[in-house]
PDB file of C-alpha atoms in Angstrom:
ATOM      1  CA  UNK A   1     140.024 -55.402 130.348  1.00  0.00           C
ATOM      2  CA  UNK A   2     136.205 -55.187 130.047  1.00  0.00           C
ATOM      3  CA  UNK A   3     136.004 -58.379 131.162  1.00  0.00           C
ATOM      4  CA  UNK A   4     137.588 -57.712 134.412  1.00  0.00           C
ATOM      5  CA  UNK A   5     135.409 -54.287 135.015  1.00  0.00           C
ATOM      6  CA  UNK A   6     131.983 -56.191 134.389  1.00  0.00           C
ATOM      7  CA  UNK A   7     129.613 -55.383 137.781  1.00  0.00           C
ATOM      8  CA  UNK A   8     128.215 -59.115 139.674  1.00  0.00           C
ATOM      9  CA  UNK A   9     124.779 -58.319 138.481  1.00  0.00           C
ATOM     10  CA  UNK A  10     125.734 -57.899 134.447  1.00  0.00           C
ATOM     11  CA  UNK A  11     126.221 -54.144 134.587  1.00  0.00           C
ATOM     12  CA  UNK A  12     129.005 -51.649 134.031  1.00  0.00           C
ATOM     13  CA  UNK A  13     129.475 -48.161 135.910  1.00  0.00           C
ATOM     14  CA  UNK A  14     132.594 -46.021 137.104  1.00  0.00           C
ATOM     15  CA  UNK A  15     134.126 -48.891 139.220  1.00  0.00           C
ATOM     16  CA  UNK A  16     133.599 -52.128 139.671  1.00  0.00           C
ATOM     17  CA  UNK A  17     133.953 -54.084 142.784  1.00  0.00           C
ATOM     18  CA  UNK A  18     133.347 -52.995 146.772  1.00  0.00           C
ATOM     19  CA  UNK A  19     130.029 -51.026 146.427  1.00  0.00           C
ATOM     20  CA  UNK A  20     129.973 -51.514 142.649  1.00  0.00           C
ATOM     21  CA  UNK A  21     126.707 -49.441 141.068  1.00  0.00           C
ATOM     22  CA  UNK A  22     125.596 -50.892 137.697  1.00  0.00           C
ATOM     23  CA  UNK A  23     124.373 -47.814 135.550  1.00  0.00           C
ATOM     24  CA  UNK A  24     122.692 -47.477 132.041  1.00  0.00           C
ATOM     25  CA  UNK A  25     124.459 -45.147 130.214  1.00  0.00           C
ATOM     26  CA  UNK A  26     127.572 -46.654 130.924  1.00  0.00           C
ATOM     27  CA  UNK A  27     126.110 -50.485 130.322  1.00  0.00           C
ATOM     28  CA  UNK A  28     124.520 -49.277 127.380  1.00  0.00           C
ATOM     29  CA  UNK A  29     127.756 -47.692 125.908  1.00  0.00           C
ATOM     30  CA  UNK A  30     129.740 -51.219 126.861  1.00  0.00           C
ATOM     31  CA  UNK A  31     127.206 -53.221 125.296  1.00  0.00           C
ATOM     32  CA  UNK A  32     126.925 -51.213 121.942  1.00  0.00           C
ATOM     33  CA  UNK A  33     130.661 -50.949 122.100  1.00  0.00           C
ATOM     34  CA  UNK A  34     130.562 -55.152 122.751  1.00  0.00           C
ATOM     35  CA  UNK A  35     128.187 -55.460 120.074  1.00  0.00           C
ATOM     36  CA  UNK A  36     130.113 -53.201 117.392  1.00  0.00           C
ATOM     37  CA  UNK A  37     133.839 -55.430 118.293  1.00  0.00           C
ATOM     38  CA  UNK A  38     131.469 -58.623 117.048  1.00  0.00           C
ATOM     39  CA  UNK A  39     130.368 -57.290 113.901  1.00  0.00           C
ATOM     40  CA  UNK A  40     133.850 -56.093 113.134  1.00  0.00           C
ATOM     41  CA  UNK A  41     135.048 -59.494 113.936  1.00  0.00           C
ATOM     42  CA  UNK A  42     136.631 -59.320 117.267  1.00  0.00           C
ATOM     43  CA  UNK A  43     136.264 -61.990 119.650  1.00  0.00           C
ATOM     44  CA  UNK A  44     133.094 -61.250 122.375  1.00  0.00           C
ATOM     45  CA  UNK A  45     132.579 -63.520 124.924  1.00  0.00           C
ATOM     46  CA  UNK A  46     128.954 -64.623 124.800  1.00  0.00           C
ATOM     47  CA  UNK A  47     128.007 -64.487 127.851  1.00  0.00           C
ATOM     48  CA  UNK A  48     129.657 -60.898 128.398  1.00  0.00           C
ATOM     49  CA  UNK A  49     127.369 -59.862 126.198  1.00  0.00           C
ATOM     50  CA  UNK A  50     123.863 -61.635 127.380  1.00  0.00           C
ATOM     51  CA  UNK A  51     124.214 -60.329 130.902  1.00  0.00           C
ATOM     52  CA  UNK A  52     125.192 -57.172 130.140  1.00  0.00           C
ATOM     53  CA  UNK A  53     121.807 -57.416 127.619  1.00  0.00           C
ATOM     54  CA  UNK A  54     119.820 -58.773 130.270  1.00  0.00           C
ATOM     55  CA  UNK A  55     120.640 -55.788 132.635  1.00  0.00           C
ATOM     56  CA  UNK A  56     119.541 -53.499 130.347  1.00  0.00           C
ATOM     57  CA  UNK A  57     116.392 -55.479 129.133  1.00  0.00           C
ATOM     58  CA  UNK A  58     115.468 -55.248 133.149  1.00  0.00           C
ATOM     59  CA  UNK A  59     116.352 -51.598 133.322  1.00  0.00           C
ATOM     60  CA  UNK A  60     114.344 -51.147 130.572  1.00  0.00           C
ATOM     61  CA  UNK A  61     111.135 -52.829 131.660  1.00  0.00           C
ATOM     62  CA  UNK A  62     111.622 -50.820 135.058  1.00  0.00           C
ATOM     63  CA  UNK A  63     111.269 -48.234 133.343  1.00  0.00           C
ATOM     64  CA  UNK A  64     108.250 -49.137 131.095  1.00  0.00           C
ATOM     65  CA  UNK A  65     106.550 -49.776 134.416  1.00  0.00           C
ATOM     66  CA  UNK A  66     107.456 -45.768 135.759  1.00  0.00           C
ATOM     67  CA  UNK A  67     105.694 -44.449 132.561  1.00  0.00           C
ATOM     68  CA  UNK A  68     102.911 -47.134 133.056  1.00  0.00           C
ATOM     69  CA  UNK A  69     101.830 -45.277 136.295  1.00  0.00           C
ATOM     70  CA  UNK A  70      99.090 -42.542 136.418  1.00  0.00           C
ATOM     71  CA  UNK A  71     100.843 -39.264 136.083  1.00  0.00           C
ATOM     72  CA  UNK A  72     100.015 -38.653 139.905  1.00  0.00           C
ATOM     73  CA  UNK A  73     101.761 -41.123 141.184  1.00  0.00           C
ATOM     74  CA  UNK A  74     104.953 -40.796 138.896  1.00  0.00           C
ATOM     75  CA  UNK A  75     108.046 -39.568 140.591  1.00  0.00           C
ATOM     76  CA  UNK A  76     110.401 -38.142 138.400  1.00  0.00           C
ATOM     77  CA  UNK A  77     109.561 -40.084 135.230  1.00  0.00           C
ATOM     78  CA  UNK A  78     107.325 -38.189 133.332  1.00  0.00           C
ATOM     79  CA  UNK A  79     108.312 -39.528 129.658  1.00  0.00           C
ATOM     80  CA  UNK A  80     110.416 -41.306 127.671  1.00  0.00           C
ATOM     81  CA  UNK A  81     113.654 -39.799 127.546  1.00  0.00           C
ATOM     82  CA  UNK A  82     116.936 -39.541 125.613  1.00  0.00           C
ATOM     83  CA  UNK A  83     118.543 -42.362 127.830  1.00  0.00           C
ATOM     84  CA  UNK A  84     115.490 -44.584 127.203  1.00  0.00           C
ATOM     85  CA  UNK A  85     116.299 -43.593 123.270  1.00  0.00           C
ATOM     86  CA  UNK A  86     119.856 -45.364 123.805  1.00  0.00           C
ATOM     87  CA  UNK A  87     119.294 -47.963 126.096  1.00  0.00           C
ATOM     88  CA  UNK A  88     116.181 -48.779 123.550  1.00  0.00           C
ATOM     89  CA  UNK A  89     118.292 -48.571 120.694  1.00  0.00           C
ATOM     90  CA  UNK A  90     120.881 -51.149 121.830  1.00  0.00           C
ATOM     91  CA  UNK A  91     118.594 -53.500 122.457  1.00  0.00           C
ATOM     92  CA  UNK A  92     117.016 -53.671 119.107  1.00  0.00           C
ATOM     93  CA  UNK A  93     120.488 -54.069 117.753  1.00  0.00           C
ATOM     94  CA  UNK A  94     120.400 -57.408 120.304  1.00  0.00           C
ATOM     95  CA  UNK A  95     117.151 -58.003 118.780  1.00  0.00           C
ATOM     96  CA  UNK A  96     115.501 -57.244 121.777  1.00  0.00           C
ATOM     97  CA  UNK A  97     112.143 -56.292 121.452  1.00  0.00           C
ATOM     98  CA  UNK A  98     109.937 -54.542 124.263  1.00  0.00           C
ATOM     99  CA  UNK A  99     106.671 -53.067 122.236  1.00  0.00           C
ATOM    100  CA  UNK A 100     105.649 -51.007 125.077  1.00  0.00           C
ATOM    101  CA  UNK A 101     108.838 -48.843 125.263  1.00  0.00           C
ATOM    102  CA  UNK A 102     108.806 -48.447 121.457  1.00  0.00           C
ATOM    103  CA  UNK A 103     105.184 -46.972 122.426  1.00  0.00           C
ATOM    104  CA  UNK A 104     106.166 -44.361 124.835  1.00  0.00           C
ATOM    105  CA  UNK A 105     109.478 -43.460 122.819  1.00  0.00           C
ATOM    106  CA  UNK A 106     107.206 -42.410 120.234  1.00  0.00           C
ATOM    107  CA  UNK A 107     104.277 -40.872 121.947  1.00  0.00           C
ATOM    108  CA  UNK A 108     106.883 -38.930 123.619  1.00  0.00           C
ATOM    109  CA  UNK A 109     109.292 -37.966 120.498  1.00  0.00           C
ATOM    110  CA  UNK A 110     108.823 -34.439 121.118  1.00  0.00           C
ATOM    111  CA  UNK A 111     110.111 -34.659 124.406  1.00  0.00           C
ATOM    112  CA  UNK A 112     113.591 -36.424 122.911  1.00  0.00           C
ATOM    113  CA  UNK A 113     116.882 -34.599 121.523  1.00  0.00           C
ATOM    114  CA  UNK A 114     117.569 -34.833 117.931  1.00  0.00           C
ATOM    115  CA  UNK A 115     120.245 -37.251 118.490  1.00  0.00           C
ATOM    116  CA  UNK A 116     117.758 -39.497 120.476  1.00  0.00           C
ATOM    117  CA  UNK A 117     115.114 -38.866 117.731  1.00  0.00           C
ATOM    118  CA  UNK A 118     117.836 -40.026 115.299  1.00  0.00           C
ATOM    119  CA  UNK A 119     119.044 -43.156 117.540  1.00  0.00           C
ATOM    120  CA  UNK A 120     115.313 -44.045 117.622  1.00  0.00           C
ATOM    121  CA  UNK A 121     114.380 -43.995 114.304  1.00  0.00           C
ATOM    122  CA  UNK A 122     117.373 -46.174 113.136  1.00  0.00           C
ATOM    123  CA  UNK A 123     115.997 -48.745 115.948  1.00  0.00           C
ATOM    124  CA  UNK A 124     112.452 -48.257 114.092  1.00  0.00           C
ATOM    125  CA  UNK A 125     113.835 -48.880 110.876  1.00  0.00           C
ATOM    126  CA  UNK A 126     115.818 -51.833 111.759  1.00  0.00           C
ATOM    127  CA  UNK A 127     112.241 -53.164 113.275  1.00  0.00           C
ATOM    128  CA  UNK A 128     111.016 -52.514 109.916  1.00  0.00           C
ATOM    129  CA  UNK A 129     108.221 -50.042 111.543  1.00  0.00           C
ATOM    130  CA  UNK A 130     108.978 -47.413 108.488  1.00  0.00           C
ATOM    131  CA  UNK A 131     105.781 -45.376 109.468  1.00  0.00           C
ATOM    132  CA  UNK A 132     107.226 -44.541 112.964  1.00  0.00           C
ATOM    133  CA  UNK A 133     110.968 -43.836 111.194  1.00  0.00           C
ATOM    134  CA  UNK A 134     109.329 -41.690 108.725  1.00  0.00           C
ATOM    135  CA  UNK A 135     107.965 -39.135 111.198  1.00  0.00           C
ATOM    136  CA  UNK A 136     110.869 -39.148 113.263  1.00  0.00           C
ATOM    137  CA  UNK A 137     113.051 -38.406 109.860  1.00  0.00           C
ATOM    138  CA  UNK A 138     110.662 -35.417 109.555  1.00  0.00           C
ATOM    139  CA  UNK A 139     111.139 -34.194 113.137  1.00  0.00           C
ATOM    140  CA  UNK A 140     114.860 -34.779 113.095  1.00  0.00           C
ATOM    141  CA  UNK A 141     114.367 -32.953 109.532  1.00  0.00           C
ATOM    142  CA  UNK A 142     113.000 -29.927 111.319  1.00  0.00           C
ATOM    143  CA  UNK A 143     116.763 -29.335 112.504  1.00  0.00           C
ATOM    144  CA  UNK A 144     118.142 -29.274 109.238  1.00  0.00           C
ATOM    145  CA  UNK A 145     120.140 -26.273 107.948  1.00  0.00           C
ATOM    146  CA  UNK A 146     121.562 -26.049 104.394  1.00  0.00           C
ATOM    147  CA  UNK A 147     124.037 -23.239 103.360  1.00  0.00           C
ATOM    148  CA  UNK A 148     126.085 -22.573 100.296  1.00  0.00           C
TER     149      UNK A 148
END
């Protein structure tokens, strides 16, 4: 069934088909969801997976050239943000690496949800960067409430 709602350029959104629009969350959810059925066993076409990787790593790298621009001439990307957390995240499980995103995810922690701060630093320590999971344990730390 995922198969058959797969977008012509790799991508997944609502629909697929006559003015099909590939979006991130939704590729990013497919992909993770792809890449948790392998681990577990199940049967994931290969090439499912790579285009649906390569979409993202493209997305991604779009979006590494937003936060690359003087903050003039930005439009509405200003920093990293909780998508880029995901969509970041899912890619290091594909062993996808993009250095410069890792960069701005972490310049910009402060700017990211507790649940992105959390995504991210499992992606840091799968990358084996434990100073960067460290802090972002702390932050997400911050949150922490303890009761009898």
């Amino acid at each position: 069934m995922i198969e058959s709602m797969v977008n012509a350029d790799g991508g997944w959104g609502w629909f697929s088909g006559y003015g099909e629009q590939s979006w991130p969350h939704t590729t990013a959810l497919v992909v993770h969801g792809l890449q948790t059925g392998r681990a577990c066993g199940a049967r994931v076409p290969d090439v499912l997976l790579s285009r649906g990787v390569a979409w993202l790593t493209t997305y991604q790298a779009e979006q590494v050239r937003r936060l690359k621009l003087a903050p003039a001439d930005r439009d509405y990307k200003q920093f990293a943000d909780d998508l880029d957390a995901f969509v970041f995240t899912v890619l290091t499980d594909a062993k996808v690496k993009h250095p410069a995103m890792d960069a701005f995810l972490y310049r910009d922690r402060n700017h990211l949800s507790v649940y992105a701060k959390a995504m991210f630093a499992l992606a840091c320590h799968r990358l084996g960067e434990t100073e960067q999971r460290d802090m972002l344990r702390r932050n997400v730390e911050q949150y922490l409430v303890r009761d009898a």
